[in-house]
PDB file of C-alpha atoms and ligand atoms in Angstrom:
ATOM      1  CA  MET B   1       8.669 111.687 164.999  1.00  0.00           C
ATOM      2  CA  LYS B   2      10.749 113.931 166.890  1.00  0.00           C
ATOM      3  CA  LEU B   3      14.051 112.356 168.118  1.00  0.00           C
ATOM      4  CA  GLN B   4      13.373 112.360 171.973  1.00  0.00           C
ATOM      5  CA  ALA B   5       9.949 110.840 171.358  1.00  0.00           C
ATOM      6  CA  LEU B   6      11.549 108.147 169.114  1.00  0.00           C
ATOM      7  CA  ARG B   7      14.132 107.449 171.784  1.00  0.00           C
ATOM      8  CA  GLU B   8      11.463 106.885 174.331  1.00  0.00           C
ATOM      9  CA  GLU B   9       9.394 104.633 172.001  1.00  0.00           C
ATOM     10  CA  VAL B  10      12.512 102.571 170.927  1.00  0.00           C
ATOM     11  CA  CYS B  11      13.338 102.208 174.642  1.00  0.00           C
ATOM     12  CA  ARG B  12       9.880 101.091 175.464  1.00  0.00           C
ATOM     13  CA  ALA B  13       9.761  98.843 172.604  1.00  0.00           C
ATOM     14  CA  ASN B  14      13.037  97.006 173.490  1.00  0.00           C
ATOM     15  CA  LYS B  15      11.691  96.458 177.069  1.00  0.00           C
ATOM     16  CA  ASP B  16       8.571  95.017 175.583  1.00  0.00           C
ATOM     17  CA  LEU B  17      10.624  92.151 173.883  1.00  0.00           C
ATOM     18  CA  GLN B  18      11.365  90.917 177.413  1.00  0.00           C
ATOM     19  CA  ARG B  19       7.786  91.561 178.706  1.00  0.00           C
ATOM     20  CA  HIS B  20       6.287  89.472 175.764  1.00  0.00           C
ATOM     21  CA  GLY B  21       8.778  86.619 176.283  1.00  0.00           C
ATOM     22  CA  LEU B  22      10.495  87.108 172.869  1.00  0.00           C
ATOM     23  CA  VAL B  23      13.974  87.422 174.191  1.00  0.00           C
ATOM     24  CA  ILE B  24      16.290  85.993 176.874  1.00  0.00           C
ATOM     25  CA  LEU B  25      19.647  87.656 177.854  1.00  0.00           C
ATOM     26  CA  THR B  26      20.246  90.311 175.138  1.00  0.00           C
ATOM     27  CA  TRP B  27      18.953  88.171 172.234  1.00  0.00           C
ATOM     28  CA  GLY B  28      17.088  90.959 170.330  1.00  0.00           C
ATOM     29  CA  ASN B  29      16.946  94.640 169.445  1.00  0.00           C
ATOM     30  CA  VAL B  30      14.527  97.182 168.238  1.00  0.00           C
ATOM     31  CA  SER B  31      15.202 100.252 166.149  1.00  0.00           C
ATOM     32  CA  GLY B  32      13.267 103.091 164.913  1.00  0.00           C
ATOM     33  CA  ILE B  33      13.832 105.780 162.200  1.00  0.00           C
ATOM     34  CA  ASP B  34      13.446 109.526 162.078  1.00  0.00           C
ATOM     35  CA  ARG B  35      13.249 109.889 158.261  1.00  0.00           C
ATOM     36  CA  GLY B  36      13.143 113.681 158.495  1.00  0.00           C
ATOM     37  CA  GLU B  37      16.509 113.780 160.208  1.00  0.00           C
ATOM     38  CA  GLY B  38      17.918 110.651 158.500  1.00  0.00           C
ATOM     39  CA  VAL B  39      18.736 109.051 161.827  1.00  0.00           C
ATOM     40  CA  VAL B  40      18.052 105.577 163.371  1.00  0.00           C
ATOM     41  CA  VAL B  41      17.677 104.941 166.999  1.00  0.00           C
ATOM     42  CA  ILE B  42      18.655 101.471 168.158  1.00  0.00           C
ATOM     43  CA  LYS B  43      19.537  99.426 171.242  1.00  0.00           C
ATOM     44  CA  PRO B  44      23.102  99.508 172.277  1.00  0.00           C
ATOM     45  CA  SER B  45      25.146  96.279 171.996  1.00  0.00           C
ATOM     46  CA  GLY B  46      25.207  93.951 174.998  1.00  0.00           C
ATOM     47  CA  ILE B  47      23.107  96.147 177.363  1.00  0.00           C
ATOM     48  CA  SER B  48      20.399  94.478 179.513  1.00  0.00           C
ATOM     49  CA  TYR B  49      16.816  95.519 178.681  1.00  0.00           C
ATOM     50  CA  ASP B  50      16.423  96.550 182.443  1.00  0.00           C
ATOM     51  CA  ALA B  51      19.322  98.994 182.156  1.00  0.00           C
ATOM     52  CA  LEU B  52      18.072 100.660 179.006  1.00  0.00           C
ATOM     53  CA  THR B  53      17.108 104.343 179.021  1.00  0.00           C
ATOM     54  CA  PRO B  54      16.106 106.639 176.278  1.00  0.00           C
ATOM     55  CA  GLU B  55      19.396 108.457 176.614  1.00  0.00           C
ATOM     56  CA  SER B  56      21.516 105.251 176.536  1.00  0.00           C
ATOM     57  CA  LEU B  57      20.225 104.231 173.070  1.00  0.00           C
ATOM     58  CA  ALA B  58      22.683 104.610 170.048  1.00  0.00           C
ATOM     59  CA  VAL B  59      21.705 106.975 167.247  1.00  0.00           C
ATOM     60  CA  VAL B  60      23.304 106.386 163.834  1.00  0.00           C
ATOM     61  CA  ALA B  61      22.883 108.172 160.551  1.00  0.00           C
ATOM     62  CA  LEU B  62      21.140 106.312 157.759  1.00  0.00           C
ATOM     63  CA  ASP B  63      24.601 106.027 156.034  1.00  0.00           C
ATOM     64  CA  GLY B  64      26.085 104.292 159.115  1.00  0.00           C
ATOM     65  CA  THR B  65      28.236 106.936 160.603  1.00  0.00           C
ATOM     66  CA  GLY B  66      27.884 107.472 164.351  1.00  0.00           C
ATOM     67  CA  VAL B  67      25.817 110.557 165.537  1.00  0.00           C
ATOM     68  CA  GLU B  68      25.185 110.388 169.149  1.00  0.00           C
ATOM     69  CA  GLY B  69      25.583 108.077 172.159  1.00  0.00           C
ATOM     70  CA  VAL B  70      28.606 106.765 173.923  1.00  0.00           C
ATOM     71  CA  LEU B  71      27.645 103.045 173.545  1.00  0.00           C
ATOM     72  CA  GLN B  72      28.127 101.024 170.518  1.00  0.00           C
ATOM     73  CA  PRO B  73      24.900 100.237 168.531  1.00  0.00           C
ATOM     74  CA  SER B  74      23.757  96.617 168.193  1.00  0.00           C
ATOM     75  CA  THR B  75      25.911  94.462 166.006  1.00  0.00           C
ATOM     76  CA  ASP B  76      22.860  94.113 163.740  1.00  0.00           C
ATOM     77  CA  VAL B  77      22.627  97.828 162.977  1.00  0.00           C
ATOM     78  CA  ALA B  78      23.893  97.451 159.463  1.00  0.00           C
ATOM     79  CA  THR B  79      21.099  95.023 158.709  1.00  0.00           C
ATOM     80  CA  HIS B  80      18.481  97.466 160.108  1.00  0.00           C
ATOM     81  CA  LEU B  81      20.092 100.246 157.934  1.00  0.00           C
ATOM     82  CA  GLU B  82      19.870  98.239 154.663  1.00  0.00           C
ATOM     83  CA  LEU B  83      16.174  97.549 155.186  1.00  0.00           C
ATOM     84  CA  TYR B  84      15.401 101.310 156.055  1.00  0.00           C
ATOM     85  CA  LYS B  85      17.129 102.332 152.899  1.00  0.00           C
ATOM     86  CA  ALA B  86      15.412  99.693 150.703  1.00  0.00           C
ATOM     87  CA  PHE B  87      11.942  99.999 152.091  1.00  0.00           C
ATOM     88  CA  PRO B  88      10.761 103.637 152.719  1.00  0.00           C
ATOM     89  CA  ASP B  89       7.443 102.817 154.425  1.00  0.00           C
ATOM     90  CA  ILE B  90       9.250 100.850 157.369  1.00  0.00           C
ATOM     91  CA  GLY B  91       9.453 103.015 160.408  1.00  0.00           C
ATOM     92  CA  GLY B  92      10.523 100.301 162.967  1.00  0.00           C
ATOM     93  CA  ILE B  93      12.406  97.122 162.816  1.00  0.00           C
ATOM     94  CA  THR B  94      12.658  94.268 165.494  1.00  0.00           C
ATOM     95  CA  HIS B  95      15.143  91.303 165.471  1.00  0.00           C
ATOM     96  CA  THR B  96      14.824  88.413 167.919  1.00  0.00           C
ATOM     97  CA  HIS B  97      15.695  84.880 168.133  1.00  0.00           C
ATOM     98  CA  SER B  98      12.148  83.949 169.466  1.00  0.00           C
ATOM     99  CA  THR B  99      12.016  80.170 169.727  1.00  0.00           C
ATOM    100  CA  TYR B 100       9.413  79.085 167.166  1.00  0.00           C
ATOM    101  CA  ALA B 101      10.177  81.617 164.471  1.00  0.00           C
ATOM    102  CA  THR B 102      13.825  80.685 164.793  1.00  0.00           C
ATOM    103  CA  MET B 103      12.906  77.037 164.551  1.00  0.00           C
ATOM    104  CA  TRP B 104      11.384  77.762 161.159  1.00  0.00           C
ATOM    105  CA  ALA B 105      14.525  79.884 160.069  1.00  0.00           C
ATOM    106  CA  GLN B 106      16.888  76.996 161.226  1.00  0.00           C
ATOM    107  CA  ALA B 107      14.819  74.558 159.169  1.00  0.00           C
ATOM    108  CA  CYS B 108      15.093  76.943 156.244  1.00  0.00           C
ATOM    109  CA  ARG B 109      11.348  76.841 155.699  1.00  0.00           C
ATOM    110  CA  ASP B 110       8.850  79.458 154.905  1.00  0.00           C
ATOM    111  CA  ILE B 111       6.018  79.492 157.457  1.00  0.00           C
ATOM    112  CA  PRO B 112       2.916  78.400 155.481  1.00  0.00           C
ATOM    113  CA  CYS B 113      -0.278  80.329 155.970  1.00  0.00           C
ATOM    114  CA  PHE B 114      -2.416  77.625 157.476  1.00  0.00           C
ATOM    115  CA  GLY B 115      -5.210  79.760 159.033  1.00  0.00           C
ATOM    116  CA  THR B 116      -6.831  82.929 159.727  1.00  0.00           C
ATOM    117  CA  THR B 117      -4.726  84.135 162.648  1.00  0.00           C
ATOM    118  CA  HIS B 118      -1.758  84.246 160.255  1.00  0.00           C
ATOM    119  CA  ALA B 119      -3.888  85.701 157.348  1.00  0.00           C
ATOM    120  CA  ASP B 120      -4.989  88.691 159.642  1.00  0.00           C
ATOM    121  CA  TYR B 121      -1.397  89.876 159.689  1.00  0.00           C
ATOM    122  CA  PHE B 122       0.564  88.385 156.801  1.00  0.00           C
ATOM    123  CA  ASN B 123      -0.809  88.299 153.268  1.00  0.00           C
ATOM    124  CA  GLY B 124       0.815  84.801 152.614  1.00  0.00           C
ATOM    125  CA  PRO B 125       3.552  82.766 153.827  1.00  0.00           C
ATOM    126  CA  VAL B 126       6.379  84.232 155.862  1.00  0.00           C
ATOM    127  CA  PRO B 127       9.392  83.928 153.625  1.00  0.00           C
ATOM    128  CA  VAL B 128      12.799  82.443 154.311  1.00  0.00           C
ATOM    129  CA  THR B 129      16.023  83.919 152.774  1.00  0.00           C
ATOM    130  CA  ARG B 130      18.655  81.786 151.060  1.00  0.00           C
ATOM    131  CA  SER B 131      21.722  81.145 153.030  1.00  0.00           C
ATOM    132  CA  LEU B 132      24.703  83.727 152.916  1.00  0.00           C
ATOM    133  CA  THR B 133      27.603  82.548 150.941  1.00  0.00           C
ATOM    134  CA  PRO B 134      31.005  82.265 152.612  1.00  0.00           C
ATOM    135  CA  ASP B 135      32.242  85.443 150.772  1.00  0.00           C
ATOM    136  CA  GLU B 136      29.112  87.483 151.974  1.00  0.00           C
ATOM    137  CA  VAL B 137      29.783  86.328 155.516  1.00  0.00           C
ATOM    138  CA  ALA B 138      33.440  87.229 155.430  1.00  0.00           C
ATOM    139  CA  GLU B 139      32.954  90.574 153.559  1.00  0.00           C
ATOM    140  CA  ALA B 140      30.235  92.321 155.445  1.00  0.00           C
ATOM    141  CA  TYR B 141      27.968  89.808 157.356  1.00  0.00           C
ATOM    142  CA  GLU B 142      25.352  91.975 158.785  1.00  0.00           C
ATOM    143  CA  LYS B 143      25.112  94.340 155.687  1.00  0.00           C
ATOM    144  CA  ASN B 144      24.879  91.230 153.403  1.00  0.00           C
ATOM    145  CA  THR B 145      22.193  89.750 155.914  1.00  0.00           C
ATOM    146  CA  GLY B 146      20.059  92.951 154.866  1.00  0.00           C
ATOM    147  CA  ARG B 147      20.798  92.368 151.262  1.00  0.00           C
ATOM    148  CA  VAL B 148      19.591  88.788 151.146  1.00  0.00           C
ATOM    149  CA  ILE B 149      16.537  89.847 152.886  1.00  0.00           C
ATOM    150  CA  ILE B 150      15.825  92.473 150.257  1.00  0.00           C
ATOM    151  CA  GLU B 151      16.650  90.051 147.487  1.00  0.00           C
ATOM    152  CA  ARG B 152      14.048  87.534 149.045  1.00  0.00           C
ATOM    153  CA  LEU B 153      11.488  90.437 149.224  1.00  0.00           C
ATOM    154  CA  ALA B 154      11.843  91.364 145.553  1.00  0.00           C
ATOM    155  CA  ARG B 155       8.511  91.865 143.917  1.00  0.00           C
ATOM    156  CA  MET B 156       6.842  91.594 147.332  1.00  0.00           C
ATOM    157  CA  ASN B 157       5.200  94.514 149.267  1.00  0.00           C
ATOM    158  CA  PRO B 158       7.157  94.468 152.571  1.00  0.00           C
ATOM    159  CA  MET B 159       4.139  96.012 154.474  1.00  0.00           C
ATOM    160  CA  GLU B 160       1.906  93.041 153.379  1.00  0.00           C
ATOM    161  CA  ALA B 161       4.409  90.541 154.651  1.00  0.00           C
ATOM    162  CA  PRO B 162       6.140  92.480 157.517  1.00  0.00           C
ATOM    163  CA  ALA B 163       8.487  89.664 158.505  1.00  0.00           C
ATOM    164  CA  VAL B 164      11.207  87.521 157.063  1.00  0.00           C
ATOM    165  CA  LEU B 165      13.212  84.608 158.330  1.00  0.00           C
ATOM    166  CA  VAL B 166      16.910  84.773 157.754  1.00  0.00           C
ATOM    167  CA  ALA B 167      18.068  81.176 157.002  1.00  0.00           C
ATOM    168  CA  HIS B 168      19.894  79.464 159.899  1.00  0.00           C
ATOM    169  CA  HIS B 169      19.373  82.680 161.963  1.00  0.00           C
ATOM    170  CA  GLY B 170      16.072  84.161 162.914  1.00  0.00           C
ATOM    171  CA  PRO B 171      13.372  86.723 162.161  1.00  0.00           C
ATOM    172  CA  PHE B 172      13.508  90.363 161.227  1.00  0.00           C
ATOM    173  CA  VAL B 173      10.128  92.056 161.599  1.00  0.00           C
ATOM    174  CA  TRP B 174       9.032  95.489 160.842  1.00  0.00           C
ATOM    175  CA  GLY B 175       6.063  97.922 161.020  1.00  0.00           C
ATOM    176  CA  ALA B 176       5.047 101.452 160.684  1.00  0.00           C
ATOM    177  CA  GLY B 177       6.954 102.278 163.847  1.00  0.00           C
ATOM    178  CA  PRO B 178       8.883 100.437 166.677  1.00  0.00           C
ATOM    179  CA  ALA B 179       5.836  99.471 168.742  1.00  0.00           C
ATOM    180  CA  GLN B 180       4.124  97.846 165.699  1.00  0.00           C
ATOM    181  CA  SER B 181       7.243  96.057 164.803  1.00  0.00           C
ATOM    182  CA  VAL B 182       7.227  94.439 168.272  1.00  0.00           C
ATOM    183  CA  GLU B 183       3.616  93.709 167.851  1.00  0.00           C
ATOM    184  CA  ASN B 184       4.241  92.016 164.665  1.00  0.00           C
ATOM    185  CA  SER B 185       6.970  90.041 166.285  1.00  0.00           C
ATOM    186  CA  VAL B 186       4.508  88.769 168.948  1.00  0.00           C
ATOM    187  CA  VAL B 187       2.090  87.630 166.226  1.00  0.00           C
ATOM    188  CA  LEU B 188       4.929  85.986 164.233  1.00  0.00           C
ATOM    189  CA  GLU B 189       6.108  83.958 167.142  1.00  0.00           C
ATOM    190  CA  GLU B 190       2.452  82.830 167.787  1.00  0.00           C
ATOM    191  CA  ILE B 191       1.748  81.935 164.246  1.00  0.00           C
ATOM    192  CA  ALA B 192       5.165  80.180 164.031  1.00  0.00           C
ATOM    193  CA  LYS B 193       4.220  78.082 167.072  1.00  0.00           C
ATOM    194  CA  MET B 194       0.637  77.347 165.647  1.00  0.00           C
ATOM    195  CA  ALA B 195       2.084  76.269 162.328  1.00  0.00           C
ATOM    196  CA  ALA B 196       4.659  73.921 163.935  1.00  0.00           C
ATOM    197  CA  GLY B 197       1.800  72.317 165.865  1.00  0.00           C
ATOM    198  CA  THR B 198      -0.265  72.129 162.744  1.00  0.00           C
ATOM    199  CA  CYS B 199       2.467  70.230 160.914  1.00  0.00           C
ATOM    200  CA  MET B 200       2.879  67.806 163.862  1.00  0.00           C
ATOM    201  CA  LEU B 201      -0.841  66.955 163.765  1.00  0.00           C
ATOM    202  CA  SER B 202      -1.113  66.694 160.093  1.00  0.00           C
ATOM    203  CA  GLY B 203       1.720  65.933 157.721  1.00  0.00           C
ATOM    204  CA  SER B 204      -0.558  66.928 154.751  1.00  0.00           C
ATOM    205  CA  ALA B 205      -1.849  70.315 156.270  1.00  0.00           C
ATOM    206  CA  ALA B 206      -2.968  72.474 153.375  1.00  0.00           C
ATOM    207  CA  ASP B 207      -2.576  76.266 153.039  1.00  0.00           C
ATOM    208  CA  ILE B 208      -5.534  78.328 153.807  1.00  0.00           C
ATOM    209  CA  PRO B 209      -7.734  78.757 150.657  1.00  0.00           C
ATOM    210  CA  ASP B 210      -6.948  81.987 148.684  1.00  0.00           C
ATOM    211  CA  TYR B 211     -10.442  83.279 149.162  1.00  0.00           C
ATOM    212  CA  LEU B 212     -10.189  83.081 152.968  1.00  0.00           C
ATOM    213  CA  LEU B 213      -6.728  84.388 153.036  1.00  0.00           C
ATOM    214  CA  ALA B 214      -7.921  87.492 151.007  1.00  0.00           C
ATOM    215  CA  ARG B 215     -11.031  87.913 153.192  1.00  0.00           C
ATOM    216  CA  HIS B 216      -9.012  88.048 156.445  1.00  0.00           C
ATOM    217  CA  TYR B 217      -5.994  90.053 155.207  1.00  0.00           C
ATOM    218  CA  LEU B 218      -8.238  92.617 153.472  1.00  0.00           C
ATOM    219  CA  ARG B 219     -10.703  93.045 156.190  1.00  0.00           C
ATOM    220  CA  LYS B 220      -7.881  94.580 158.318  1.00  0.00           C
ATOM    221  CA  HIS B 221      -5.623  96.203 155.598  1.00  0.00           C
ATOM    222  CA  GLY B 222      -6.138  98.353 152.478  1.00  0.00           C
ATOM    223  CA  ALA B 223      -8.849 100.727 151.250  1.00  0.00           C
ATOM    224  CA  GLN B 224     -11.666  98.261 151.912  1.00  0.00           C
ATOM    225  CA  ALA B 225     -10.664  97.430 155.482  1.00  0.00           C
ATOM    226  CA  TYR B 226     -13.618  97.170 157.853  1.00  0.00           C
ATOM    227  CA  TYR B 227     -12.374  95.460 160.998  1.00  0.00           C
ATOM    228  CA  GLY B 228     -12.640  97.450 164.356  1.00  0.00           C
ATOM    229  CA  GLN B 229     -14.360 100.571 165.290  1.00  0.00           C
ATOM    230  CA  SER B 230     -13.632 102.836 162.267  1.00  0.00           C
ATOM    231  CA  ALA B 231     -12.003 102.768 158.860  1.00  0.00           C
ATOM    232  CA  GLY B 232      -8.322 102.172 159.116  1.00  0.00           C
ATOM    233  CA  ASN B 233      -8.681 100.952 162.681  1.00  0.00           C
ATOM    234  CA  ASP B 234      -5.786  99.175 164.276  1.00  0.00           C
ATOM    235  CA  LYS B 235      -5.454  95.391 164.328  1.00  0.00           C
ATOM    236  CA  GLY B 236      -6.309  93.339 167.300  1.00  0.00           C
ATOM    237  CA  GLU B 237      -9.305  91.926 169.078  1.00  0.00           C
TER     238      GLU B 237
HETATM  239 ZN1   ZN J 301      20.455  87.498 165.509  1.00  0.00          ZN
END
């Protein structure tokens, strides 16, 4: 994706956080990567979503050095960079403190896959990381947040579970591009809400059976996907 187009998509994606009710104040950020150029475009720190323009976004090299922009990038940029370096299929990342997903993160609990709404997007529970150690927080808090996410996702395909909950903090969500990372964040918040309600209604709610999880996940993803109007069609009703 060309840099100007990426700036426009990242700007729109950040504004969409507010439109979808995923953020208040400036509690969230979206980034996107141009892998050809090796640069990441991200929301600047502390700037309101209404004031964002494509030109106001911060552009940083994948190695963390500044490239363009007069405004400082989001303080979470080091977390985003670790994830882009570890997972080459990721094209966009969203971080919010959306209420229900953050409740699960604060409870330090995976979000169980109770039903098909969840299974349509996530091939299993949404995992929660371990807590960072005092040394990890003191040494390089945001970079080490990325590292505990990567540690938690070892042996998992990040594109089959495009979200993680950072313990005591909140969700990091990704996708093929910035817009898809926001869409996945909307879905995550909704399934987090549904799962919280399911637990309230039934203390013994069971995970969705494996055969139903596989049926729902695979009808929208992978080589045998058949949902929608053509092979490889996008998700959604
Ligand atoms: Zn945060």
